[in-house]
Coordinates of C-alpha atoms in Angstrom, one line a residue:
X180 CA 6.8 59.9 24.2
X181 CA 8.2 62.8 24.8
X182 CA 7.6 65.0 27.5
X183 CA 5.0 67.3 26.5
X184 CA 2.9 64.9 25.3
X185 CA 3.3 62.9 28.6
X186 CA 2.5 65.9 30.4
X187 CA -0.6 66.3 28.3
X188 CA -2.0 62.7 28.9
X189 CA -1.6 63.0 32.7
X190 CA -3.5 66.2 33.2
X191 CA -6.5 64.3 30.9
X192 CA -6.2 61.6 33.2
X193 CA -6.4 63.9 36.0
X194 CA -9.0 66.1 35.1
X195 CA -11.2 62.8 34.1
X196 CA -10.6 61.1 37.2
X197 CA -11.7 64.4 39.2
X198 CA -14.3 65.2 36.9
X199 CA -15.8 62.0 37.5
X200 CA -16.0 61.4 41.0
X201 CA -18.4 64.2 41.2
X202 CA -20.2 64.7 37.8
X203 CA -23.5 62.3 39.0
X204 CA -24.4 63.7 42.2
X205 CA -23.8 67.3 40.8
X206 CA -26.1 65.9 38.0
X207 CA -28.8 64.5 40.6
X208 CA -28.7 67.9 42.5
X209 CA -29.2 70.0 39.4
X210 CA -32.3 68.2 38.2
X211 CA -33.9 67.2 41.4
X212 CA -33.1 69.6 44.4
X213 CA -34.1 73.2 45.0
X214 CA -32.0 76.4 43.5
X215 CA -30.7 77.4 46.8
X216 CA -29.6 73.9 47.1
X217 CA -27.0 74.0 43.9
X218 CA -26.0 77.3 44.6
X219 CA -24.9 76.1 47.9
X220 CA -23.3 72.9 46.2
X221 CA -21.9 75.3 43.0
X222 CA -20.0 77.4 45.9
X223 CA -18.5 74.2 47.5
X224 CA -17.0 72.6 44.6
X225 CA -16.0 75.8 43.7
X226 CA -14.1 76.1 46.7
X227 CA -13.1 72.4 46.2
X228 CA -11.8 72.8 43.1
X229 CA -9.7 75.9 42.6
X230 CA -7.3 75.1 45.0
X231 CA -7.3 71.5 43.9
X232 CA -6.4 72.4 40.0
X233 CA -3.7 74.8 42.0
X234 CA -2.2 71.8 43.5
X235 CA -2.2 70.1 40.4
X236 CA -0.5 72.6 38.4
X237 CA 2.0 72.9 41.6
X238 CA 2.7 69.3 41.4
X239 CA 3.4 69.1 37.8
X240 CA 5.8 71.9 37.7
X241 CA 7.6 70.9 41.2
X242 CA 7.0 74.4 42.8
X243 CA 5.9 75.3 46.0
X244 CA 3.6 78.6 46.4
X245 CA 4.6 79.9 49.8
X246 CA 0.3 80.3 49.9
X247 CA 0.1 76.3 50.2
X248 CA -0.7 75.7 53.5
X249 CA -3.7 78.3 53.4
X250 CA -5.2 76.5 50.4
X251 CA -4.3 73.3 51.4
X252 CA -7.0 73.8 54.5
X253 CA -9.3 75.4 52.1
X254 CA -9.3 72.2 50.3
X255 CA -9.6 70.0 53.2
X256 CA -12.4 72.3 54.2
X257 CA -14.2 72.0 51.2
X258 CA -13.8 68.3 50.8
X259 CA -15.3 67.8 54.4
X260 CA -17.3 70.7 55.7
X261 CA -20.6 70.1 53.7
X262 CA -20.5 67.0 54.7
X263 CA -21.7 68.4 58.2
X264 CA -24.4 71.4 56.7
X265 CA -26.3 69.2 54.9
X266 CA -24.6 67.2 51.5
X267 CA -24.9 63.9 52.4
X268 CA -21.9 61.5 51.4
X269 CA -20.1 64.5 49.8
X270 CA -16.5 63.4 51.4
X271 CA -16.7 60.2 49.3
X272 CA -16.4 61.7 46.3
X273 CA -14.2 64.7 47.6
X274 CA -11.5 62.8 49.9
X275 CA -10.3 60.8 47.0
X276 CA -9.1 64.1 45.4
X277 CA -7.9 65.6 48.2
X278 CA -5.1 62.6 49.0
X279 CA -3.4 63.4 45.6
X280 CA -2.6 66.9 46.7
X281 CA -1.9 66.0 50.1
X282 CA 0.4 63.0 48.6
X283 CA 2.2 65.2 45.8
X284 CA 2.6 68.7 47.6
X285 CA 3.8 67.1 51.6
X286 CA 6.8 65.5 52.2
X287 CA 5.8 61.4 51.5
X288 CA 5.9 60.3 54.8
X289 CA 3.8 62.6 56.2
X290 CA 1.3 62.7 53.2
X291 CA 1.3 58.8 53.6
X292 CA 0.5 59.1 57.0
X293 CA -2.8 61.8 56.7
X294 CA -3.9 60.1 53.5
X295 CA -4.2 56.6 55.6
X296 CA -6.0 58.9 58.3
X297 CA -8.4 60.1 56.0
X298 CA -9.0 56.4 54.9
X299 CA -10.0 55.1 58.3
X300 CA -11.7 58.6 59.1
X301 CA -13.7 58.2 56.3
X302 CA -14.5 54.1 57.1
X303 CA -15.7 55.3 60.7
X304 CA -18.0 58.2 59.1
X305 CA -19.5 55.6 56.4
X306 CA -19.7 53.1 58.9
X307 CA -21.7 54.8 61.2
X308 CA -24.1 56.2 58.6
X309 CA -24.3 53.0 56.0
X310 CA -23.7 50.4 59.0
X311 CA -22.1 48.4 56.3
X312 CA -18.6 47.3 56.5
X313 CA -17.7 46.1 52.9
X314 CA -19.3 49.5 51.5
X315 CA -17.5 51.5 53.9
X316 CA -14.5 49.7 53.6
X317 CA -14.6 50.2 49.3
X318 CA -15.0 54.3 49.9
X319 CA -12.4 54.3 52.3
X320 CA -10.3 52.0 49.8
X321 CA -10.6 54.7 46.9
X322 CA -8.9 57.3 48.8
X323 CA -5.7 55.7 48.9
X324 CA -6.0 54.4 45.1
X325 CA -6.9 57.5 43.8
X326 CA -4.1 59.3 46.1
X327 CA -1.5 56.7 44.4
X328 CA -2.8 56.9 40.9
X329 CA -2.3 61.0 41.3
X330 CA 0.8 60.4 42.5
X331 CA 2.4 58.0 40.6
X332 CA 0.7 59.6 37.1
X333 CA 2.8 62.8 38.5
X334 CA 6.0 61.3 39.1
X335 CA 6.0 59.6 35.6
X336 CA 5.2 62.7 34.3
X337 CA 8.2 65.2 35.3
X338 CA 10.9 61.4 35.7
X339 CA 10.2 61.9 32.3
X340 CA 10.5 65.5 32.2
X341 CA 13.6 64.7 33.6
X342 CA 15.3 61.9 31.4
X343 CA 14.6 63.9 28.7
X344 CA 16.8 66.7 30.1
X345 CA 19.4 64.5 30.6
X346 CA 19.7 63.4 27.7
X347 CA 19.8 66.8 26.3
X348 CA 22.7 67.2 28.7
X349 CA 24.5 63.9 27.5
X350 CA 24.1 65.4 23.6
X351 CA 25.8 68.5 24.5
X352 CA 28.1 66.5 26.2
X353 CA 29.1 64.4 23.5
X354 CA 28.7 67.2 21.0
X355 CA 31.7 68.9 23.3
X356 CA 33.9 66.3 24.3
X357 CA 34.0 65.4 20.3
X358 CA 34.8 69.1 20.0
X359 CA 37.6 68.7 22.3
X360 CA 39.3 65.8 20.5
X361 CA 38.9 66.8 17.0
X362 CA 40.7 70.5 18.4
X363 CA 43.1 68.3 20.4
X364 CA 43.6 65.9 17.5
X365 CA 44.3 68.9 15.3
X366 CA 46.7 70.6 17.2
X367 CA 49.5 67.8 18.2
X368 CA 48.7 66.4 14.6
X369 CA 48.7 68.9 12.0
X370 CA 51.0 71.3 14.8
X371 CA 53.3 68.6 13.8
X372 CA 53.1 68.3 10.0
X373 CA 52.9 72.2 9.4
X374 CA 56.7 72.8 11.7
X375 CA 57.7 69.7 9.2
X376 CA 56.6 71.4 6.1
X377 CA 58.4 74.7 7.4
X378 CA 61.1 73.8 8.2
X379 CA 61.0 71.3 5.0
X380 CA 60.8 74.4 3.1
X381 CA 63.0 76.5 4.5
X382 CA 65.8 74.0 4.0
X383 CA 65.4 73.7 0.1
X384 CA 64.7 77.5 -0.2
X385 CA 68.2 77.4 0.8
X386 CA 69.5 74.8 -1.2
X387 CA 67.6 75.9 -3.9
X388 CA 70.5 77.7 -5.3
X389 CA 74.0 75.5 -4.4
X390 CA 72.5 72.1 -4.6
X391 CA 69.0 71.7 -6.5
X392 CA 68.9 67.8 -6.6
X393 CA 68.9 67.9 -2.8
X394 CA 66.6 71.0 -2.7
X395 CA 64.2 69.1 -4.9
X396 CA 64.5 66.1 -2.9
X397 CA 63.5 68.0 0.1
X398 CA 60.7 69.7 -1.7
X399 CA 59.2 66.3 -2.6
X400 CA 59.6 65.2 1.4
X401 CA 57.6 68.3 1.6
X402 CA 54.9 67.3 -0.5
X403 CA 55.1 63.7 0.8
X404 CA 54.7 65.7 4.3
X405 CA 51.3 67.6 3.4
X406 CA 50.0 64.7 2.1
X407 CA 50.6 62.9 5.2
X408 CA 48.8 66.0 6.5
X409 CA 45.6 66.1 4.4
X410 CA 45.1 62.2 5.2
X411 CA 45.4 63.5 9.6
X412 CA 42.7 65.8 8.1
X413 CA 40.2 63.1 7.1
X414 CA 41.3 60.7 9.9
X415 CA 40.4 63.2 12.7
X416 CA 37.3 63.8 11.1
X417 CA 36.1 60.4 10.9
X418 CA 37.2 59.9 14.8
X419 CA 40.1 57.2 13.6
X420 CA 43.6 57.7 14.5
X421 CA 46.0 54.9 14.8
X422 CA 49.4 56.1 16.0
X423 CA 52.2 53.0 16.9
X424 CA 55.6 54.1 19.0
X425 CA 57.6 52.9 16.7
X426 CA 56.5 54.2 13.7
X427 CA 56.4 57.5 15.1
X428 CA 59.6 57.3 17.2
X429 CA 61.1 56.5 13.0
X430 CA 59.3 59.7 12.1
X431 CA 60.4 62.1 14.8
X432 CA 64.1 60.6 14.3
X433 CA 64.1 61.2 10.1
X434 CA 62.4 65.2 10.8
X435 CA 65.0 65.8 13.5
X436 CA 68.0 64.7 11.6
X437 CA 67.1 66.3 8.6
X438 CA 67.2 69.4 10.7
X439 CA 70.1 69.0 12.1
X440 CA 69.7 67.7 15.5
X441 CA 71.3 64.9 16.1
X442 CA 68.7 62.0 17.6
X443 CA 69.5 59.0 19.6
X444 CA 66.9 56.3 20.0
X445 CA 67.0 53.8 22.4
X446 CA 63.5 51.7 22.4
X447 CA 63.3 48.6 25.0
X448 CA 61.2 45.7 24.2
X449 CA 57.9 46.4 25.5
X450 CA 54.6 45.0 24.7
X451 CA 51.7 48.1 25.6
X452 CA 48.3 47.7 24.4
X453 CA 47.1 49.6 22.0
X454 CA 45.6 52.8 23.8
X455 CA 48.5 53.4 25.6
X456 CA 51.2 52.4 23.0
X457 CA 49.5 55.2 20.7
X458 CA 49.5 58.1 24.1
X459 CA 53.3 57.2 24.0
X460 CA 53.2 57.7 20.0
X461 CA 51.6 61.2 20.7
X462 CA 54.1 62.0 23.1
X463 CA 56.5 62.0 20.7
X464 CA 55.0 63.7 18.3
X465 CA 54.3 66.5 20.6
X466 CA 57.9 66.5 22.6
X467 CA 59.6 66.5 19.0
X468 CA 57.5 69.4 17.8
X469 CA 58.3 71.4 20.9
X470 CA 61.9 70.9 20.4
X471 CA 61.6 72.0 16.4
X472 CA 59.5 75.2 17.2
X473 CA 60.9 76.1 20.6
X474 CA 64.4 75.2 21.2
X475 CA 67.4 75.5 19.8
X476 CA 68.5 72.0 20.4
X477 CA 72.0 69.9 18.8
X478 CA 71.0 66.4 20.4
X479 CA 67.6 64.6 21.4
X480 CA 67.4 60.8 22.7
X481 CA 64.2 59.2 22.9
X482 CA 64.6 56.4 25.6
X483 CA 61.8 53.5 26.3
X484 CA 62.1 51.6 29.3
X485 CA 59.8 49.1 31.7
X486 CA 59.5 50.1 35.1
X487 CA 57.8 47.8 37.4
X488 CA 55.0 47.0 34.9
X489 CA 54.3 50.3 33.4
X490 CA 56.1 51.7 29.8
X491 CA 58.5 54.9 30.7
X492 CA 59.2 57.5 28.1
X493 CA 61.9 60.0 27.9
X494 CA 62.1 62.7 25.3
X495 CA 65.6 65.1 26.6
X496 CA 67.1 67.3 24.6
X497 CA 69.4 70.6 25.3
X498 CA 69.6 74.2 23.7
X499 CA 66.0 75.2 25.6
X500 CA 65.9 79.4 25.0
X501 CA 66.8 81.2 28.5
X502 CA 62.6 82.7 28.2
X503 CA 61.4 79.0 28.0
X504 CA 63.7 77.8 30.5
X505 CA 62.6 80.1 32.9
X506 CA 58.8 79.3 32.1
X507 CA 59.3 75.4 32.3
X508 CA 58.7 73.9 35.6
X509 CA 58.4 70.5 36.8
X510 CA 55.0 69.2 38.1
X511 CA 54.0 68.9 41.8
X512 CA 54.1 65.3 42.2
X513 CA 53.7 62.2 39.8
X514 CA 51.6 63.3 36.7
X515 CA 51.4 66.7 37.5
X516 CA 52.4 69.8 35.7
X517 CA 52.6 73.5 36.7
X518 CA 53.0 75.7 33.6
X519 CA 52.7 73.6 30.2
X520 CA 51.5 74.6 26.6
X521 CA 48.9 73.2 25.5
X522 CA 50.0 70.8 23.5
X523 CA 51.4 69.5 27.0
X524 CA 47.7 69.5 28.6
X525 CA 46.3 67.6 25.8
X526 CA 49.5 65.0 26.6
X527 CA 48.3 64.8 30.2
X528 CA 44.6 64.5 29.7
X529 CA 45.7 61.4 27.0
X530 CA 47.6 59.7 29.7
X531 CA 45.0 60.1 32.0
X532 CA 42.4 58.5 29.8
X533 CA 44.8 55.2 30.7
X534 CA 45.9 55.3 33.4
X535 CA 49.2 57.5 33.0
X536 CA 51.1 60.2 34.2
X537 CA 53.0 63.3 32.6
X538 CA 55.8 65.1 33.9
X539 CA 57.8 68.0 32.0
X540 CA 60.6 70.7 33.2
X541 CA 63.8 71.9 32.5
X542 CA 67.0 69.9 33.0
X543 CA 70.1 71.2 35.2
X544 CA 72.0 71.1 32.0
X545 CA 69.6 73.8 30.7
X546 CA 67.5 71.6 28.3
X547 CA 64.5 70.4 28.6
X548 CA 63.2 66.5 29.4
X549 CA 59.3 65.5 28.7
X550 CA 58.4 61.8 30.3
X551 CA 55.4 59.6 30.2
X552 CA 54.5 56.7 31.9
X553 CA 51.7 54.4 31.2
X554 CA 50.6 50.9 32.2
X555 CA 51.4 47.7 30.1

């Protein structure tokens, strides 16, 4: 159900509950008593009842008119005052009402409070009229039911007024963190296998004219490459992307050698679950794509290490330009970083996600050095 149908069904239930506890004496009145007589009881339901479907309406939306407390005494006037000038029993069907109101629209505690007053006024008032306690006490009884039942038929109403706003809020939610991984996904992936393709490309343009079996060998890399690239495509799209640190580690090593920077890997045995083992295999891919667009690196080393039970990566290489090397900056304390791209950021949040830190600035060599660390 949602909620405007629940909204719906407790303002029927309302409006039959209050509709009811006055529909037979009106009934009586109107065929048995004189015309003065109803035009008397017309005016005091009258003033009974428009405040009351006010307070309703007030309670179902959750607002407060800053004119409540001046037809909150109308009300309680109305429910009690012809009671005194001449209609008989006319709080028994009338209190009842008024405790909703006075249950939704105060704070509980005090609601609670007047609404038990009104019982036992009302048991003293029947009492001394009827001189009966069980009828007395079965009036007096009502007020607090009916009281709850307005209540509690409220509260269900906008609670579920509520849930389904939150789970509005969780689809847009999901709808946006889904966003941010397939653009995340997209940029250190396919960032990657577009520089290999370029640079791929450039090298057997090159060739193309002194050595055409290499320069056809490079060109089918290539191909090899943007297929690699179109299966990312469909992967990131379905939401399943397996990376290992090895693997990649073997990739990164091939693309930088065949560009001419010379790569030295030194991987320590280390078992990491799968979650972080695949952050470190983005690291890679992201540190290595830095160096190929960014730098103009010679060497690279790729180091692996265990450090008091968490995995330590450590991308260096040298040649960073003089504008990057002046932009790079270290982080201000485990984890963090000061001015990253965003390839970076998307590192950081992945490490995060387990547990993991990221830390990434220039070396006093004048290179730059990328490191991750993650738990086991």
């Amino acid at each position: 159900m949602n909620s405007t149908s629940a909204r719906r069904l407790g303002i029927a239930l309302i409006v039959l509950i209050s509709i009811g506890y006055t529909i037979i004496p009106v009934v009586a009145s109107l065929v048995t008593a004189s015309m003065s007589i109803n035009a008397r009881l017309l005016a005091a339901l009258t003033a009974f009842y428009l405040p009351h479907i006010l307070h309703v309406r007030q309670a179902f939306t959750g607002a407060r008119s800053r004119w409540l407390p001046a037809t909150l005494t109308v009300q309680v006037v109305a429910a009690y005052l012809p009671e005194v000038i001449g209609f008989p029993n006319w709080s028994a069907g009338t209190a009842p009402l008024l405790a909703g109101p006075v249950l939704l629209l105060l704070p509980l505690r005090w609601g609670g409070v007047m609404v038990m007053t009104m019982a036992a006024v009302e048991f003293w008032w029947l009492y001394g009229i009827w001189h009966d306690v069980t009828g007395s006490f079965f009036y007096s009884l009502t007020i607090v039911i009916t009281g709850a039942m307005f209540y509690v038929v409220v509260r269900l109403v906008r609670v579920t007024a509520e849930l389904e706003q939150a789970r509005a809020g969780l689809a847009e939610a999901a709808v946006l963190k889904e966003r941010l991984r397939i653009s995340r996904d997209l940029h250190d992936g396919l960032g990657h296998s577009l520089t290999a393709i370029v640079l791929k490309g450039d090298l057997a343009t090159r060739l193309m004219d002194r050595d055409l079996p290499t320069a056809k060998t490079e060109v089918g890399a290539l191909v090899q490459v943007a297929r690699e690239a179109a299966q990312e495509v469909r992967q990131v799209a379905r939401g399943y992307r397996r990376m290992t640190l090895t693997d990649e580690v073997h990739r990164a090593a091939a693309l930088l050698e065949s560009s001419g920077i010379g790569c030295q890997v030194n991987l320590a045995q280390i078992t990491v679950s799968q979650e972080p083992d695949e952050a470190l295999a983005w690291a890679v891919r992201e540190g290595v794509t830095n160096i190929l667009r960014h730098s103009r690196a010679t060497t690279c080393s790729i180091t692996t290490s265990n450090r008091a039970g968490r995995a330590h990566l450590e991308i260096v290489n040298n040649g960073l330009p003089p504008d990057d090397a002046q932009s790079a900056t270290a982080g201000d304390g485990p984890g963090g970083v000061q001015t990253l791209t965003g390839g970076l950021v998307g590192l950081a949040e992945r490490a995060a996600q387990v547990g993991g830190t990221v830390e990434a600035g220039r070396t006093s060599e004048g290179g730059f050095r990328l490191t991750m660390e993650v738990p086991t």
